[in-house]
Coordinates of C-alpha atoms in Angstrom, one line a residue:
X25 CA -37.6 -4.6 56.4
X26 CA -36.9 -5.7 53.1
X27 CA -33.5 -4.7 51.3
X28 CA -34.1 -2.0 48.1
X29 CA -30.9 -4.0 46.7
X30 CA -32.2 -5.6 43.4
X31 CA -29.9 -9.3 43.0
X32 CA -27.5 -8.8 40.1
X33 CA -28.1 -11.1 37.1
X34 CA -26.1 -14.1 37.3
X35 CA -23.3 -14.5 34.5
X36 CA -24.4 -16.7 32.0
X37 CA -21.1 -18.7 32.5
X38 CA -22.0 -19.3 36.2
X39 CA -24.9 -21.1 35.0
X40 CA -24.7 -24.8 35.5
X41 CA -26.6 -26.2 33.1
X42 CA -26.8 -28.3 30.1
X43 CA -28.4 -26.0 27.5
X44 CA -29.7 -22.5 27.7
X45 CA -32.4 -23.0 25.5
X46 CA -36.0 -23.2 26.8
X47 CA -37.9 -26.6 26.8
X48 CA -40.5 -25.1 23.9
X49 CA -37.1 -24.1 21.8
X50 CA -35.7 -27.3 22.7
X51 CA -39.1 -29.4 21.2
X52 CA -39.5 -26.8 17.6
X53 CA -35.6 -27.3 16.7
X54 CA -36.0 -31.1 17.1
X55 CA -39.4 -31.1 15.1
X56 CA -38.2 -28.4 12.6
X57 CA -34.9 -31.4 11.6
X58 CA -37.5 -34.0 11.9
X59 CA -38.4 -32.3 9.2
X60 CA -36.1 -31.7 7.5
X61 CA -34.5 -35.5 7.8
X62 CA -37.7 -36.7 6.1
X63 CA -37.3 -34.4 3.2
X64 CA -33.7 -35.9 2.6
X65 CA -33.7 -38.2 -0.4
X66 CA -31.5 -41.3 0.4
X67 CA -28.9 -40.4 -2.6
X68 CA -28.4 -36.7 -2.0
X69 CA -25.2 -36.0 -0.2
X70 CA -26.0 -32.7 3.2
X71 CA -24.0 -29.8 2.2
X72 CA -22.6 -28.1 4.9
X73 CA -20.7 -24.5 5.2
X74 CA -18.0 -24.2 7.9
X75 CA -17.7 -20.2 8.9
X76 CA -14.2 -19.2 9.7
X77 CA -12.6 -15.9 9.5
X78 CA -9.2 -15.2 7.8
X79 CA -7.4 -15.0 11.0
X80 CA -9.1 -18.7 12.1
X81 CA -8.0 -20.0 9.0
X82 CA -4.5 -19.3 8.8
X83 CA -3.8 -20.7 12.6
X84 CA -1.7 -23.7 12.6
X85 CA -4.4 -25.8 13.9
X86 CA -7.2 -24.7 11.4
X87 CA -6.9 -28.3 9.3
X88 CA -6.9 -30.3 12.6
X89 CA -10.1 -28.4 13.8
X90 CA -11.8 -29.0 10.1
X91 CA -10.6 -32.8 10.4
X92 CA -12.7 -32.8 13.9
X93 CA -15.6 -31.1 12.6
X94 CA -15.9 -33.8 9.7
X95 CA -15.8 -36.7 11.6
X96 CA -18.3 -35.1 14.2
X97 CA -21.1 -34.3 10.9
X98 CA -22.3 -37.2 9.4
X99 CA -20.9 -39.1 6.5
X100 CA -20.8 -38.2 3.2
X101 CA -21.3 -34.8 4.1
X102 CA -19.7 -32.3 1.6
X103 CA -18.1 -29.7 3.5
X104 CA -17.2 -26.1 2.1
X105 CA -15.5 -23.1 3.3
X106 CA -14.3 -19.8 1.9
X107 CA -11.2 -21.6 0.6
X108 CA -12.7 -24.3 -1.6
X109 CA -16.1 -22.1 -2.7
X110 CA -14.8 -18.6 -3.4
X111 CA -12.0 -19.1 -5.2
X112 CA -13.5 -18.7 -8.8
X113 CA -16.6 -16.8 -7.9
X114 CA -17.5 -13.6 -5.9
X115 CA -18.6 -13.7 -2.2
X116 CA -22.4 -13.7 -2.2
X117 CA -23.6 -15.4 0.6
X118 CA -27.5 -15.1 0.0
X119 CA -26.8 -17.2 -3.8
X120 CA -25.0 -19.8 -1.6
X121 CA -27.2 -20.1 1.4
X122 CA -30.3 -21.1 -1.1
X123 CA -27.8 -24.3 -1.5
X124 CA -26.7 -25.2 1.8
X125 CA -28.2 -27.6 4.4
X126 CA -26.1 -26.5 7.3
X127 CA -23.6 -24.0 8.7
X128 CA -20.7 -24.8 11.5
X129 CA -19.5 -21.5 12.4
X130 CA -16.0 -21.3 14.3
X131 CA -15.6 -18.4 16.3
X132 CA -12.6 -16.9 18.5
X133 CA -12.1 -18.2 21.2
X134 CA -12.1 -15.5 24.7
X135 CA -8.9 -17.6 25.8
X136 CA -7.6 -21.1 25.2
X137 CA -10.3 -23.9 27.5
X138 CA -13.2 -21.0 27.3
X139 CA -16.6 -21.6 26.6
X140 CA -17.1 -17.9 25.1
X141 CA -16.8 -17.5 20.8
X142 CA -16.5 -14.1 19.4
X143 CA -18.1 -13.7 15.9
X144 CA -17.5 -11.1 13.4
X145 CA -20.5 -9.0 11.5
X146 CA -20.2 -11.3 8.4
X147 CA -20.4 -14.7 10.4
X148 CA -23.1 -13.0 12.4
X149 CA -25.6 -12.4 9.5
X150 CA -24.5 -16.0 8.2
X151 CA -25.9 -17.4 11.2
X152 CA -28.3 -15.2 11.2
X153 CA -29.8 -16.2 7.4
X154 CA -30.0 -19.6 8.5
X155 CA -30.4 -20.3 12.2
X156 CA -34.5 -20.7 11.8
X157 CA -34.8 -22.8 8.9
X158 CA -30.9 -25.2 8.4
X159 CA -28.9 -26.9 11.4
X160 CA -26.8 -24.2 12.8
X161 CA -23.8 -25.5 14.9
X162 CA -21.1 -24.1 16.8
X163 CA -17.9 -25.3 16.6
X164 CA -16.6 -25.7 20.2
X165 CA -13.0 -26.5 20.3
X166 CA -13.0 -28.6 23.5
X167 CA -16.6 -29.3 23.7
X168 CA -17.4 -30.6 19.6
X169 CA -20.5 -29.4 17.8
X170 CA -23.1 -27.6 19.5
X171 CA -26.4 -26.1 18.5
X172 CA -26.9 -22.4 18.3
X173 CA -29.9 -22.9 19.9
X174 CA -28.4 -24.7 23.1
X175 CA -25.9 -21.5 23.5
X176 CA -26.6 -18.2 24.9
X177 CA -26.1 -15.7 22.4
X178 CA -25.2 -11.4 23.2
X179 CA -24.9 -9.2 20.4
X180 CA -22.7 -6.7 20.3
X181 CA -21.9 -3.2 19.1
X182 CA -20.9 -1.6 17.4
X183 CA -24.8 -0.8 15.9
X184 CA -23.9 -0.4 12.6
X185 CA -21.8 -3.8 12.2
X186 CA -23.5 -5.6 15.2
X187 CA -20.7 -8.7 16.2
X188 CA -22.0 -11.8 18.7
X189 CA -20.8 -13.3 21.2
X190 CA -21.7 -17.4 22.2
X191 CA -21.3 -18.8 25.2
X192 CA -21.5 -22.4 25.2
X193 CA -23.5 -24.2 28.0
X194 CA -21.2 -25.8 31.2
X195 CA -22.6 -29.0 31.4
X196 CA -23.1 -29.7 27.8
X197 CA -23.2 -33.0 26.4
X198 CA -23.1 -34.8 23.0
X199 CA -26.1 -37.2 23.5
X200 CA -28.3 -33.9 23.6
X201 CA -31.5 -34.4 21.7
X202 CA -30.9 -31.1 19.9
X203 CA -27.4 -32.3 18.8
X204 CA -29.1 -36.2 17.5
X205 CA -31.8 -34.1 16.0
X206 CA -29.4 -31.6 13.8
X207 CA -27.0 -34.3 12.4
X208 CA -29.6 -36.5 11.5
X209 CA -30.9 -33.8 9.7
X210 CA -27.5 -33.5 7.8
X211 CA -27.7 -37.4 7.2
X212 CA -29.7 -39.7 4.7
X213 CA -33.4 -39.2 5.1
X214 CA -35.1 -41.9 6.9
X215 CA -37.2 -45.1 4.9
X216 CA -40.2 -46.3 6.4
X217 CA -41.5 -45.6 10.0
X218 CA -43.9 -43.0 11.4
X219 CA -44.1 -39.9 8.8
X220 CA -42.4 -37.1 11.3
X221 CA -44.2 -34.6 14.0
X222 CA -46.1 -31.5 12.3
X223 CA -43.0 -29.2 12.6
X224 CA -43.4 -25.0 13.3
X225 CA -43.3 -22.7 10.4
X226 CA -39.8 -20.9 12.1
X227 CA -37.6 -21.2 15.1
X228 CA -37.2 -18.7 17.5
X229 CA -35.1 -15.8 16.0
X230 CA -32.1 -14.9 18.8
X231 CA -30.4 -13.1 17.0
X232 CA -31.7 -9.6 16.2
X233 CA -30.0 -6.4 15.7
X234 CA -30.0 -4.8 19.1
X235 CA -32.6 -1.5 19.8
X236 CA -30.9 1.3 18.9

């Protein structure tokens, strides 16, 4: 007789595996910063947006992590944050985004060595405005830079300032095609060669407001 007992869903951190992103996910991203590699012209420098809140920024570590995050992006990439782009003009984040050809984001950590990043309602609709059309990374503070799209992603209450929540995969690793794909994006287009692979209008959107 068979058991009425339904199997629990396994924990997303039990999971041993190098991305949770599906194969078809996997293929779009890397032809979506095909793309958008082969749009680059040679002399125009990526700009890139690192997403940190207040309290990430004043911990004693915060230049050491922006240091590492530099010398995992490309070169010549001009990076900007809250500190060195609002300082003489107003937070509007849909003016800036038009301008940017990437986003880090750099969550909370759950507890020092975790793989789980908390994100705030701001952050969240950062990521949100550009995750299906600009590399979108995660900053991982043990692991370096990893694709949103390689991460599992929760959203979470409250409804009417929805936060997220990241968890990056266990056996990740920086050689990932996703990764390659995203900061060549970010670097100087490519000369010559095959023209790149039709790419999909969008990515996958993961990020929705949850149903109410």
């Amino acid at each position: 007789m068979m058991s009425s007992m339904q199997t629990p869903p396994t924990d997303p951190l039990d999971l041993d595996v190098e991305t949770f992103a599906r194969p078809v996910q996997q293929r779009r991203f890397a032809s979506a910063m095909e793309q958008l590699a082969a749009s680059r012209r040679p002399d125009a420098s990526a700009r890139v947006f690192i997403s940190a809140a207040p309290r990430t920024m004043n911990n004693p570590k915060w230049d050491s992590w922006l240091k590492q995050i530099e010398g995992e992006l490309p070169g010549g990439v001009e990076i900007l944050h809250y500190r060195n782009t609002f300082t003489d003009r107003p937070y509007d984040w849909s003016a800036l985004a038009g301008e940017l050809d990437g986003l880090v984001v750099v969550g909370k950590q759950k507890r020092p060595g975790s793989r789980v990043y908390l994100f705030g309602p701001i952050a969240r609709l950062e990521l949100r405005s550009l995750i299906a059309k600009k590399p979108v990374l995660l900053f991982g503070h043990n692991l370096g830079l990893i694709p949103a799209i390689d991460c599992k992603n929760q959203v979470l209450g409250p409804e009417d300032a929805p936060r997220l929540k990241l968890i990056a995969p266990k056996r990740w690793k920086r050689d990932s095609e996703t990764l390659q794909a995203a900061l060549h994006a970010l670097g100087a287009a490519p000369t010559g060669g095959e023209g790149p692979r039709p790419a999909t209008a969008h990515l996958a959107h993961p990020f929705a407001t949850p149903p109410r």
